[in-house]
Coordinates of C-alpha atoms in Angstrom, one line a residue:
M986 CA 25.2 42.9 11.0
S987 CA 25.5 45.4 8.0
R988 CA 23.6 43.1 5.7
V989 CA 20.7 42.5 8.3
R990 CA 20.5 46.4 8.7
H991 CA 20.2 46.9 5.1
I992 CA 17.4 44.5 4.7
L993 CA 15.5 46.1 7.4
I994 CA 16.0 49.4 5.9
L995 CA 14.6 48.2 2.6
T996 CA 11.7 46.6 4.2
T997 CA 10.7 49.6 5.9
L998 CA 11.0 51.7 2.8
L999 CA 8.7 49.3 0.7
A1000 CA 6.1 49.0 3.4
A1001 CA 2.9 50.9 2.9
P1002 CA -0.5 51.1 4.8
A1003 CA -2.6 50.7 1.6
S1004 CA -3.6 47.3 0.2
A1005 CA -4.1 45.5 -2.9
Q1006 CA -7.8 45.7 -2.2
N1007 CA -7.6 49.5 -2.1
L1008 CA -5.7 49.4 -5.5
D1009 CA -8.5 47.3 -6.9
S1010 CA -11.0 49.9 -5.9
L1011 CA -8.8 52.7 -7.3
L1012 CA -8.6 51.0 -10.6
A1013 CA -12.4 50.3 -10.7
R1014 CA -12.9 54.1 -10.4
M1015 CA -10.4 55.1 -13.2
T1016 CA -11.7 56.2 -16.5
L1017 CA -10.0 54.7 -19.5
E1018 CA -8.2 57.9 -20.2
E1019 CA -6.9 58.0 -16.6
K1020 CA -5.7 54.5 -16.9
L1021 CA -3.8 55.3 -20.1
G1022 CA -2.4 58.3 -18.3
Q1023 CA -0.7 56.3 -15.6
L1024 CA 1.1 54.5 -18.5
N1025 CA 2.4 57.9 -19.7
L1026 CA 6.0 59.1 -18.9
Q1027 CA 7.3 62.5 -20.1
S1028 CA 10.6 64.5 -19.9
A1029 CA 10.9 67.9 -18.4
G1030 CA 13.5 70.4 -19.0
G1031 CA 14.6 70.7 -15.4
R1032 CA 11.1 71.5 -14.3
A1033 CA 7.5 70.6 -15.4
S1034 CA 6.0 72.8 -18.1
P1035 CA 2.4 74.4 -17.7
E1036 CA 1.2 71.8 -20.2
Q1037 CA 2.6 68.9 -18.3
M1038 CA 1.1 70.2 -15.0
Q1039 CA -2.2 70.3 -16.8
L1040 CA -1.9 66.8 -17.7
V1041 CA -1.1 65.9 -14.1
R1042 CA -4.4 67.8 -13.0
A1043 CA -6.3 65.7 -15.7
G1044 CA -4.8 62.4 -14.4
K1045 CA -3.0 61.8 -17.8
L1046 CA 0.5 61.5 -16.6
G1047 CA 1.9 58.6 -14.5
G1048 CA 5.5 60.1 -14.0
L1049 CA 8.0 62.7 -15.1
F1050 CA 11.6 62.5 -15.5
N1051 CA 14.5 65.2 -15.6
V1052 CA 12.9 67.3 -13.1
I1053 CA 15.7 68.6 -11.0
G1054 CA 15.4 69.4 -7.4
A1055 CA 13.0 69.1 -4.7
E1056 CA 11.9 72.7 -5.2
N1057 CA 10.6 71.5 -8.7
T1058 CA 9.4 68.0 -7.9
T1059 CA 7.3 69.1 -4.8
P1060 CA 4.9 71.5 -6.6
V1061 CA 4.1 69.0 -9.2
Q1062 CA 3.5 66.3 -6.9
R1063 CA 1.3 68.6 -4.8
I1064 CA -0.9 69.1 -8.0
A1065 CA -1.2 65.2 -8.5
V1066 CA -2.3 64.5 -4.9
T1067 CA -4.4 67.5 -4.3
E1068 CA -5.8 68.7 -7.6
S1069 CA -6.3 65.6 -9.8
R1070 CA -9.4 63.6 -9.4
L1071 CA -8.0 60.4 -7.9
K1072 CA -5.0 61.9 -6.1
I1073 CA -2.5 59.3 -7.6
P1074 CA 1.1 60.5 -6.9
L1075 CA 3.8 60.6 -9.6
L1076 CA 7.0 58.9 -10.3
F1077 CA 10.1 61.1 -10.8
G1078 CA 12.9 59.5 -12.6
L1079 CA 16.4 60.5 -13.6
D1080 CA 19.5 58.9 -15.0
V1081 CA 21.5 58.5 -11.8
I1082 CA 24.2 56.4 -13.3
H1083 CA 27.4 56.9 -11.2
G1084 CA 26.4 59.6 -8.7
Y1085 CA 24.0 62.4 -8.5
R1086 CA 25.9 65.4 -7.2
A1087 CA 28.9 63.5 -5.9
I1088 CA 30.4 61.6 -8.7
F1089 CA 31.7 58.0 -8.4
P1090 CA 33.7 55.9 -10.8
I1091 CA 31.9 54.9 -13.9
P1092 CA 30.2 51.4 -13.6
L1093 CA 32.8 49.9 -15.9
A1094 CA 35.5 51.1 -13.6
E1095 CA 33.7 50.2 -10.5
A1096 CA 33.2 46.7 -11.8
G1097 CA 36.7 46.3 -12.3
S1098 CA 37.1 46.4 -8.4
F1099 CA 35.4 42.9 -8.4
D1100 CA 33.8 44.3 -5.4
P1101 CA 29.9 44.1 -5.1
E1102 CA 29.8 45.6 -1.8
A1103 CA 31.5 48.8 -3.1
A1104 CA 29.1 48.9 -5.9
E1105 CA 26.2 48.6 -3.6
A1106 CA 27.5 51.3 -1.3
T1107 CA 28.0 53.8 -4.1
A1108 CA 24.5 53.0 -5.4
R1109 CA 23.1 53.5 -2.0
A1110 CA 24.8 56.7 -1.5
A1111 CA 23.7 58.0 -5.0
G1112 CA 20.1 57.0 -4.4
Q1113 CA 20.1 58.7 -1.0
E1114 CA 21.5 61.8 -2.4
A1115 CA 19.1 61.7 -5.4
A1116 CA 16.2 61.2 -3.1
A1117 CA 17.2 64.4 -1.1
F1118 CA 16.6 66.2 -4.3
G1119 CA 13.1 64.9 -5.1
I1120 CA 14.1 61.7 -7.2
N1121 CA 12.4 58.5 -6.4
W1122 CA 13.4 56.4 -9.5
T1123 CA 16.7 56.0 -11.3
Y1124 CA 17.2 54.5 -14.9
A1125 CA 20.1 52.4 -13.6
P1126 CA 21.8 50.0 -13.3
M1127 CA 22.7 49.3 -16.9
V1128 CA 23.5 45.5 -16.8
D1129 CA 24.0 45.0 -20.6
I1130 CA 26.9 42.6 -21.3
A1131 CA 29.2 44.3 -23.8
R1132 CA 32.2 43.0 -25.6
D1133 CA 32.9 45.6 -28.1
P1134 CA 34.7 48.6 -26.7
R1135 CA 33.7 50.8 -29.8
W1136 CA 30.2 50.9 -28.2
G1137 CA 30.0 54.0 -26.2
R1138 CA 27.7 52.7 -23.5
I1139 CA 30.1 50.1 -22.5
A1140 CA 31.1 52.6 -20.0
E1141 CA 27.8 52.2 -18.1
G1142 CA 28.0 48.5 -17.6
S1143 CA 30.2 45.9 -16.0
G1144 CA 32.0 44.6 -19.2
E1145 CA 32.0 41.3 -20.8
D1146 CA 31.4 38.6 -18.1
P1147 CA 27.8 37.4 -17.1
Y1148 CA 28.9 36.3 -13.7
L1149 CA 30.5 39.5 -12.6
G1150 CA 27.9 41.4 -14.4
S1151 CA 25.2 39.5 -12.5
L1152 CA 26.9 40.1 -9.1
M1153 CA 27.2 43.8 -9.9
A1154 CA 23.6 44.2 -11.2
A1155 CA 22.2 42.6 -7.9
A1156 CA 24.5 44.7 -5.8
R1157 CA 23.5 48.0 -7.5
V1158 CA 19.8 47.0 -7.3
R1159 CA 20.2 46.4 -3.5
G1160 CA 21.9 49.7 -3.1
F1161 CA 19.7 52.0 -5.1
Q1162 CA 16.5 50.5 -3.7
Q1163 CA 17.3 51.4 -0.1
N1164 CA 16.2 54.9 -1.1
I1165 CA 14.8 54.9 -4.7
F1166 CA 13.6 52.5 -7.3
A1167 CA 16.1 51.0 -9.6
T1168 CA 15.6 50.1 -13.3
A1169 CA 17.7 47.2 -14.8
K1170 CA 18.3 48.1 -18.5
H1171 CA 18.2 47.7 -21.4
F1172 CA 16.2 44.6 -21.8
A1173 CA 17.9 42.8 -23.5
G1174 CA 20.8 42.4 -25.8
Y1175 CA 21.5 46.0 -26.4
G1176 CA 25.2 45.5 -25.6
A1177 CA 25.5 43.2 -28.6
A1178 CA 25.0 46.0 -31.2
E1179 CA 26.8 45.0 -34.4
A1180 CA 30.1 46.6 -34.9
G1181 CA 29.7 48.5 -31.7
R1182 CA 27.4 50.9 -33.5
E1183 CA 24.8 52.6 -31.2
Y1184 CA 21.2 51.6 -31.7
N1185 CA 22.4 49.0 -34.2
E1186 CA 20.6 45.7 -34.8
T1187 CA 21.7 42.4 -32.9
E1188 CA 21.8 38.8 -34.0
I1189 CA 21.7 36.7 -30.9
S1190 CA 20.8 32.9 -30.8
E1191 CA 18.5 32.0 -27.8
R1192 CA 21.5 30.0 -26.4
T1193 CA 23.8 33.1 -26.3
M1194 CA 20.8 35.2 -25.1
R1195 CA 20.2 33.0 -22.0
E1196 CA 23.9 32.3 -21.2
V1197 CA 25.4 35.7 -21.8
Y1198 CA 22.9 38.7 -22.0
L1199 CA 20.1 37.6 -19.8
P1200 CA 21.8 36.3 -16.5
P1201 CA 22.5 39.9 -15.2
F1202 CA 18.8 40.8 -15.7
K1203 CA 17.7 37.6 -13.9
A1204 CA 20.1 38.6 -11.0
A1205 CA 18.5 42.1 -10.9
V1206 CA 15.0 40.4 -10.9
D1207 CA 15.9 38.1 -8.1
A1208 CA 17.3 41.1 -6.1
G1209 CA 13.8 42.7 -6.2
V1210 CA 14.4 45.4 -9.0
A1211 CA 11.3 47.5 -9.3
S1212 CA 11.5 48.0 -13.1
L1213 CA 13.1 47.0 -16.2
M1214 CA 13.5 49.2 -19.3
S1215 CA 13.0 47.8 -22.8
A1216 CA 15.9 48.2 -25.3
F1217 CA 16.0 50.1 -28.6
N1218 CA 17.6 47.1 -30.5
D1219 CA 16.0 44.2 -32.3
I1220 CA 16.7 40.6 -31.6
S1221 CA 16.8 38.6 -34.7
G1222 CA 14.5 41.0 -36.5
V1223 CA 12.0 41.5 -33.5
P1224 CA 12.3 44.8 -31.6
A1225 CA 13.0 44.4 -28.0
S1226 CA 10.2 47.0 -27.2
G1227 CA 7.6 44.8 -28.9
N1228 CA 9.0 41.4 -28.2
A1229 CA 6.4 39.4 -26.3
W1230 CA 8.8 36.4 -26.0
L1231 CA 11.2 38.5 -24.1
T1232 CA 8.9 40.6 -21.9
D1233 CA 6.1 38.3 -21.3
A1234 CA 7.2 34.7 -21.8
V1235 CA 10.7 35.0 -20.1
L1236 CA 10.4 38.0 -17.9
R1237 CA 7.0 37.5 -16.4
R1238 CA 6.0 33.9 -16.8
E1239 CA 9.4 32.2 -16.5
W1240 CA 11.0 34.5 -14.1
G1241 CA 8.0 35.6 -12.1
F1242 CA 8.7 39.3 -12.4
S1243 CA 6.0 41.3 -10.7
G1244 CA 7.4 44.8 -11.4
F1245 CA 6.8 47.1 -14.4
V1246 CA 8.5 47.6 -17.6
V1247 CA 9.3 51.2 -19.0
S1248 CA 10.3 51.8 -22.6
D1249 CA 13.4 53.6 -23.4
W1250 CA 13.1 57.2 -24.9
T1251 CA 10.5 57.0 -27.8
S1252 CA 11.3 53.2 -28.4
V1253 CA 7.6 52.6 -28.6
A1254 CA 7.4 55.1 -31.4
E1255 CA 10.6 53.6 -33.0
L1256 CA 8.6 50.4 -33.7
I1257 CA 7.7 52.3 -36.8
N1258 CA 11.4 52.8 -37.8
H1259 CA 11.9 49.1 -37.2
G1260 CA 9.2 48.4 -39.8
V1261 CA 7.0 46.3 -37.6
A1262 CA 4.2 49.0 -37.2
G1263 CA 2.8 51.4 -39.6
S1264 CA 1.3 54.0 -37.4
P1265 CA 1.7 55.3 -33.8
A1266 CA -1.4 53.5 -32.7
E1267 CA -0.1 50.2 -34.1
A1268 CA 3.3 50.6 -32.4
G1269 CA 1.5 51.3 -29.2
R1270 CA -0.6 48.3 -29.6
R1271 CA 2.4 46.1 -30.2
A1272 CA 4.4 47.4 -27.4
L1273 CA 1.5 47.3 -24.7
T1274 CA 0.5 43.8 -25.6
A1275 CA 4.0 42.6 -25.7
G1276 CA 4.3 43.7 -22.0
V1277 CA 5.8 47.3 -22.1
D1278 CA 3.7 49.0 -19.4
M1279 CA 5.0 52.6 -19.5
D1280 CA 5.7 54.7 -22.7
M1281 CA 8.6 57.0 -22.1
Q1282 CA 8.2 60.2 -24.1
S1283 CA 6.3 59.0 -27.2
S1284 CA 2.8 59.7 -25.7
I1285 CA 1.4 57.0 -27.9
Y1286 CA -0.4 55.2 -25.1
V1287 CA -2.2 58.2 -23.8
D1288 CA -2.9 59.8 -27.3
S1289 CA -3.6 56.8 -29.5
L1290 CA -4.7 53.7 -27.5
A1291 CA -8.1 54.6 -26.2
A1292 CA -9.8 54.0 -29.6
L1293 CA -8.1 50.7 -30.0
V1294 CA -9.4 49.6 -26.4
R1295 CA -12.9 50.7 -27.2
S1296 CA -12.9 48.6 -30.5
N1297 CA -11.4 45.6 -28.6
R1298 CA -8.2 45.6 -30.7
I1299 CA -6.6 45.9 -27.3
P1300 CA -8.2 44.0 -24.4
L1301 CA -9.1 46.2 -21.5
A1302 CA -7.5 43.5 -19.3
V1303 CA -4.1 44.2 -20.9
V1304 CA -4.5 47.9 -20.0
D1305 CA -5.6 47.0 -16.5
S1306 CA -2.8 44.7 -15.9
A1307 CA -0.2 47.3 -16.8
V1308 CA -1.9 50.1 -14.8
M1309 CA -2.0 47.8 -11.8
R1310 CA 1.7 47.1 -12.1
I1311 CA 2.4 50.9 -12.0
L1312 CA 0.0 51.5 -9.1
R1313 CA 1.6 48.6 -7.1
A1314 CA 5.0 50.1 -7.7
K1315 CA 3.9 53.4 -6.3
L1316 CA 2.3 51.6 -3.3
R1317 CA 5.5 49.6 -2.8
L1318 CA 7.6 52.8 -2.9
G1319 CA 5.4 54.3 -0.3
L1320 CA 4.2 57.2 -2.4
F1321 CA 0.5 56.9 -1.4
R1322 CA 1.6 57.3 2.2
D1323 CA 4.3 59.8 1.7
P1324 CA 4.2 61.3 -1.8
Y1325 CA 7.0 64.1 -1.2
R1326 CA 9.6 61.7 0.5
A1327 CA 11.6 64.3 2.0
R1328 CA 15.1 62.8 2.5
T1329 CA 18.4 64.1 3.8
A1330 CA 21.6 63.7 1.7
P1331 CA 24.6 61.8 3.1
P1332 CA 27.3 64.0 4.8
N1333 CA 29.7 65.3 2.4
T1334 CA 32.6 63.8 4.3
E1335 CA 31.1 60.5 4.3
I1336 CA 30.3 60.5 0.6
R1337 CA 33.9 61.8 -0.3
A1338 CA 35.4 59.0 1.8
L1339 CA 33.3 56.4 0.0
A1340 CA 34.2 57.9 -3.4
R1341 CA 37.9 57.8 -2.5
R1342 CA 37.9 54.3 -1.4
V1343 CA 36.0 52.9 -4.4
A1344 CA 38.3 55.0 -6.8
G1345 CA 41.2 53.3 -5.0
E1346 CA 39.8 49.8 -5.6
S1347 CA 39.0 50.5 -9.2
I1348 CA 42.6 51.3 -10.2
V1349 CA 44.5 48.9 -12.5
L1350 CA 48.3 49.2 -12.9
L1351 CA 49.1 47.6 -16.1
K1352 CA 52.8 48.0 -16.3
N1353 CA 55.4 49.2 -13.8
D1354 CA 58.8 48.7 -15.3
Q1355 CA 62.3 48.9 -13.6
V1356 CA 64.3 52.1 -13.8
G1357 CA 68.1 51.6 -14.5
R1358 CA 70.5 48.6 -14.6
G1359 CA 73.0 47.1 -12.3
A1360 CA 73.1 48.5 -8.9
A1361 CA 70.4 50.8 -9.7
C1362 CA 68.1 48.1 -11.0
C1363 CA 64.7 47.2 -9.7
A1364 CA 63.2 50.5 -8.6
P1365 CA 59.8 50.5 -10.3
T1366 CA 58.5 53.9 -11.8
L1367 CA 55.8 54.0 -9.3
P1368 CA 55.6 55.1 -6.5
L1369 CA 56.6 58.5 -7.6
P1370 CA 59.6 60.0 -5.9
K1371 CA 59.1 62.3 -2.9
S1372 CA 61.8 64.7 -4.1
G1373 CA 62.9 66.1 -7.5
T1374 CA 61.1 67.5 -10.3
I1375 CA 58.1 65.9 -11.8
A1376 CA 56.6 66.9 -15.2
V1377 CA 52.9 66.8 -15.6
I1378 CA 51.9 66.7 -19.2
G1379 CA 48.8 66.2 -21.4
P1380 CA 45.4 67.6 -22.5
L1381 CA 43.7 66.1 -19.4
A1382 CA 46.3 66.8 -16.8
D1383 CA 44.7 70.1 -15.7
N1384 CA 41.2 69.4 -17.1
K1385 CA 38.3 69.6 -14.6
E1386 CA 35.3 68.9 -17.0
E1387 CA 36.2 65.8 -18.7
P1388 CA 37.1 63.7 -15.7
L1389 CA 33.5 63.7 -14.6
G1390 CA 32.8 61.2 -17.5
P1391 CA 29.4 60.6 -19.1
W1392 CA 26.1 60.8 -17.3
H1393 CA 27.5 62.8 -14.5
T1394 CA 24.0 64.1 -13.6
Q1395 CA 24.7 67.2 -11.3
G1396 CA 28.4 66.8 -11.0
R1397 CA 30.2 70.0 -11.3
A1398 CA 33.7 70.8 -12.8
E1399 CA 34.5 73.3 -10.1
D1400 CA 34.5 70.5 -7.6
V1401 CA 37.1 68.4 -9.4
V1402 CA 40.7 68.2 -8.3
S1403 CA 42.7 67.8 -11.4
V1404 CA 45.8 65.5 -11.7
L1405 CA 48.1 68.5 -11.8
Q1406 CA 46.4 70.0 -8.7
G1407 CA 46.8 66.8 -6.8
I1408 CA 50.4 66.3 -7.6
K1409 CA 51.2 69.8 -6.7
T1410 CA 49.9 69.1 -3.2
K1411 CA 52.4 66.4 -2.7
V1412 CA 55.4 67.3 -4.8
P1413 CA 57.2 70.5 -4.2
T1414 CA 58.6 71.1 -7.8
V1415 CA 56.2 70.4 -10.7
L1416 CA 56.4 71.6 -14.4
Y1417 CA 53.4 71.6 -16.5
A1418 CA 52.8 71.6 -20.2
Q1419 CA 49.5 70.8 -22.0
G1420 CA 51.2 69.5 -25.1
S1421 CA 48.1 69.3 -27.1
G1422 CA 44.4 69.5 -27.1
I1423 CA 42.3 66.3 -26.6
D1424 CA 41.2 65.8 -30.2
D1425 CA 42.9 68.5 -32.2
T1426 CA 45.7 68.2 -34.7
S1427 CA 48.1 71.0 -33.6
K1428 CA 51.6 70.0 -32.5
A1429 CA 52.6 73.5 -31.3
G1430 CA 52.7 72.5 -27.7
F1431 CA 55.1 69.5 -28.3
A1432 CA 58.3 71.6 -27.7
A1433 CA 57.2 72.8 -24.2
A1434 CA 56.1 69.3 -23.3
V1435 CA 59.4 67.8 -24.4
A1436 CA 61.5 70.4 -22.5
A1437 CA 59.5 69.9 -19.3
A1438 CA 60.0 66.1 -19.6
R1439 CA 63.8 66.6 -20.0
Q1440 CA 64.1 68.7 -16.9
A1441 CA 62.1 66.2 -14.8
K1442 CA 62.9 63.1 -12.9
V1443 CA 59.7 61.5 -13.9
A1444 CA 57.1 62.7 -16.4
V1445 CA 53.4 62.1 -15.7
L1446 CA 51.5 62.1 -19.0
V1447 CA 47.7 62.3 -18.7
L1448 CA 45.9 61.4 -22.0
G1449 CA 42.6 60.0 -23.0
E1450 CA 39.1 60.9 -24.2
R1451 CA 36.6 63.7 -23.6
G1452 CA 33.8 62.6 -21.3
D1453 CA 31.3 62.7 -24.2
M1454 CA 33.3 60.2 -26.2
S1455 CA 31.5 57.5 -24.2
G1456 CA 28.0 57.1 -23.1
E1457 CA 25.0 57.0 -25.1
A1458 CA 25.3 57.8 -29.0
A1459 CA 29.1 57.9 -28.5
S1460 CA 30.3 54.9 -30.4
R1461 CA 33.9 55.2 -32.0
S1462 CA 35.2 53.6 -35.0
S1463 CA 38.8 53.7 -33.8
L1464 CA 40.0 53.0 -30.4
G1465 CA 43.4 55.0 -30.7
L1466 CA 44.0 58.0 -28.8
P1467 CA 42.2 61.2 -30.2
G1468 CA 44.0 63.8 -32.1
V1469 CA 47.8 63.9 -31.9
Q1470 CA 47.9 62.4 -28.3
E1471 CA 49.8 59.3 -29.4
Q1472 CA 52.6 61.4 -31.2
L1473 CA 52.8 63.5 -27.9
L1474 CA 53.4 60.3 -26.1
E1475 CA 56.0 59.2 -28.5
A1476 CA 57.9 62.7 -28.2
V1477 CA 57.8 62.6 -24.4
A1478 CA 58.9 58.9 -24.2
A1479 CA 61.9 59.7 -26.6
T1480 CA 63.4 62.0 -24.0
G1481 CA 64.4 59.0 -21.8
T1482 CA 62.6 60.3 -18.9
P1483 CA 60.7 57.6 -17.0
V1484 CA 57.1 58.1 -18.0
V1485 CA 53.8 57.5 -15.9
L1486 CA 51.0 57.2 -18.5
V1487 CA 47.5 57.9 -17.1
L1488 CA 44.7 57.1 -19.5
M1489 CA 41.2 58.4 -18.8
N1490 CA 38.7 56.6 -21.0
G1491 CA 35.3 55.3 -20.8
R1492 CA 36.5 52.1 -22.7
R1493 CA 39.4 50.1 -23.0
E1494 CA 42.2 51.6 -25.3
P1495 CA 44.8 49.5 -27.2
E1496 CA 47.3 49.6 -24.1
R1497 CA 49.9 47.3 -25.6
A1498 CA 50.4 49.6 -28.5
L1499 CA 50.6 52.6 -26.3
A1500 CA 52.9 50.9 -23.9
G1501 CA 55.3 49.9 -26.7
H1502 CA 56.1 53.6 -27.0
L1503 CA 57.5 53.7 -23.4
P1504 CA 61.2 52.5 -22.9
A1505 CA 61.3 49.7 -20.5
S1506 CA 65.0 49.4 -20.0
A1507 CA 68.2 51.4 -20.7
G1508 CA 67.6 53.7 -17.7
A1509 CA 64.0 54.6 -18.5
G1510 CA 60.9 53.0 -16.9
A1511 CA 57.2 53.2 -17.5
A1512 CA 54.1 52.8 -15.7
V1513 CA 50.6 52.6 -17.4
L1514 CA 47.2 53.1 -15.7
Q1515 CA 43.9 52.6 -17.6
S1516 CA 40.2 51.9 -17.4
P1517 CA 39.4 48.9 -19.3
Q1518 CA 36.2 46.9 -19.6
H1519 CA 37.8 43.7 -18.5
R1520 CA 41.1 42.4 -17.7
P1521 CA 43.5 43.7 -20.3
P1522 CA 45.8 41.1 -22.0
A1523 CA 48.8 43.4 -21.1
R1524 CA 48.3 42.5 -17.4
C1525 CA 49.0 39.1 -16.0
Q1526 CA 48.1 38.5 -12.4
Q1527 CA 51.5 37.1 -11.6
Q1528 CA 53.2 40.1 -13.0
I1529 CA 51.8 43.4 -12.0
L1530 CA 49.7 43.2 -8.9
V1531 CA 50.0 45.9 -6.2
E1532 CA 48.5 46.7 -2.9
I1533 CA 46.8 50.2 -2.7
H1534 CA 46.2 51.7 0.7
R1535 CA 44.1 54.8 1.4
C1536 CA 44.1 55.5 -2.4
A1537 CA 43.2 59.1 -2.9
G1538 CA 43.1 60.0 0.8
D1539 CA 46.7 61.2 0.3
A1540 CA 46.9 61.7 -3.5
A1541 CA 43.5 63.0 -4.6
L1542 CA 44.9 63.5 -8.1
S1543 CA 41.7 63.6 -10.2
V1544 CA 37.9 62.9 -10.1
R1545 CA 37.9 59.6 -12.1
I1546 CA 41.4 58.1 -11.8
R1547 CA 44.2 58.6 -9.2
I1548 CA 47.9 57.9 -9.3
V1549 CA 48.7 57.1 -5.7
V1550 CA 51.9 59.0 -4.9
H1551 CA 53.1 57.5 -1.8
D1552 CA 50.7 54.6 -1.1
V1553 CA 51.5 52.2 -3.8
R1554 CA 53.5 49.4 -2.1
V1555 CA 55.3 46.7 -4.1
Q1556 CA 56.3 43.6 -2.0
Q1557 CA 59.4 41.7 -3.1
S1558 CA 61.0 38.6 -1.7
Q1559 CA 64.5 38.8 -0.6
A1560 CA 65.7 36.2 -3.3
Q1561 CA 64.0 38.3 -6.0
R1562 CA 65.8 41.4 -4.8
R1563 CA 69.0 39.6 -4.9
A1564 CA 68.3 38.2 -8.3
C1565 CA 67.6 41.7 -9.7
A1566 CA 70.5 43.4 -7.9
G1567 CA 73.2 41.7 -10.1
E1568 CA 74.7 43.0 -13.3
R1569 CA 73.4 40.2 -15.3
H1570 CA 69.8 39.0 -15.3
D1571 CA 66.7 38.8 -17.5
H1572 CA 64.7 42.1 -17.1
R1573 CA 61.5 40.1 -17.6
D1574 CA 62.2 38.3 -14.4
C1575 CA 62.1 41.8 -12.6
D1576 CA 58.8 42.3 -14.1
R1577 CA 57.4 39.2 -12.4
H1578 CA 58.6 39.8 -8.7
E1579 CA 55.7 42.0 -7.6
Q1580 CA 52.9 40.1 -5.8
W1581 CA 49.5 41.1 -4.5
E1582 CA 49.2 41.2 -0.8
P1583 CA 45.7 41.1 0.5
G1584 CA 45.3 44.1 2.4
R1585 CA 42.7 46.6 3.5
H1586 CA 40.2 45.7 0.7
G1587 CA 39.6 42.4 2.0
G1588 CA 41.8 40.6 -0.5
R1589 CA 40.1 42.2 -3.5
A1590 CA 42.7 43.4 -6.0
A1591 CA 42.4 46.9 -7.2
L1592 CA 42.5 45.8 -10.7
R1593 CA 40.8 48.6 -12.6
A1594 CA 40.7 52.3 -13.0
G1595 CA 38.3 54.8 -14.8
R1596 CA 36.1 57.8 -14.8
G1597 CA 34.4 58.9 -11.6
G1598 CA 35.7 59.8 -8.3
Q1599 CA 34.4 62.2 -5.7
R1600 CA 33.1 65.6 -5.3
V1601 CA 35.9 67.5 -3.8
T1602 CA 35.2 71.0 -2.3
A1603 CA 38.5 71.6 -0.5
S1604 CA 42.0 70.5 -0.8
P1605 CA 42.6 67.0 0.6

């Protein structure tokens, strides 16, 4: 019933009274400059500038992005539909990656839930909220397969597996497009950047391209995605933003894609940097004839291509085809009928509940060692005790800004419930020490952290990256913890107090090395939670699998990752309990007794964790 309802909503959204014949008539009345204007996309600094408004009046702008709020989109749209000659409405785009005002887990974490329905639900909610603020087009989902965690944009995708990536790509397209247009990006092979270096070249065989990197894009196309974004990278020496094989032969002729292709930020102009064009006009000619319909930010199409069309270096039919794809998209979105698209954001309680549920599904418990020996054996470190003193330590323990993660759009730090705040709502006695900064070199806070750990029954250590250490232009050469955080971990673990390590990352960290600092016997246990890009080697399904109920409904420990204080339930068989109760046993056997019990998430294991959570405006 739910799936049928979603299809009906989508059909209603995309219906419009105008016809293809009307668009043919419109195209015939357009001047060449107006046609090239429809292929022009510019960024605004929150609101359109006077110069951009004049371009709209002149019919030389097809869309704007980074216009924030309906109070800013509406006046510009009014100019387009009342003051321009042909009254063609604008597209308004924005990078709505994992939420608009409410922030969900980053896509990498969400993919770890292995739950496409959850991904569809968060995309639908984010799209609905963005639509209420005047946005009708998002530059998401990013569907690049990525296998090098040094690459910062690994946080925006679904990790390394083409099959899972395809499921998540289709789900997010379906979710977004119940309210706004989606864009599958970056077409294609961007995630294969050599050495994980942002914007680097790629070397991909056609077989690898088709078997690894293209399937999620094909899934997005099959799901009806409205647009694709061309990539910055080259593919075997040919830039993706000027690659006719990729954009024309595969995408349009082989797959039958009928939507439009938008360039990435100035990627048309960057064909000059790639060395395949000697001037802006040549770069624009190469991109447009290869099949890139809309030029983001370069303004090359509108400024430089008219002369090439008039001299027949670019066939007018190529321009007309690109313009018609943009017009059809605007018709499909309903902009000719309802250019302002007034929408209502989902209720705060509803979107918070969804964020909490999906955050719970995105948690991975990598390690949960036993505390003690003999009669005291086999009590795992998690769940946290309901009584006694708990030490909360680390540079991210009481941080509200960094947990929002990269691309958090309009998410606000003041809405975040930190790990420290969340634990204080559930545990009566809490000691706090920052220990160190995120990436500084000072150890001055170590003494206070060690003292707090020694006084506590359990120490919760919250470590990881700044939010801007992942995302675009955020590659890292080393995957270790920044600054002196690893030394802080060593110092706290050396106290012998059981440690719960919470890692907040936009990529997978070397969890085996970190877990090695945590004592797993001799009266000290450890638990490690992390946000990896795929199943970490340290976690075997038959070892650490837990059932998570209600997730943050009771804990609400942070925006992007939560420790479930009372609701992590480990199921043991009686035989396993008896085996672990004796004085002599192999502790590795105790590590294996925990079993996944399909529960409230329909049997989907909550196998991952990561940035993103929900906007919280009051104590849970």
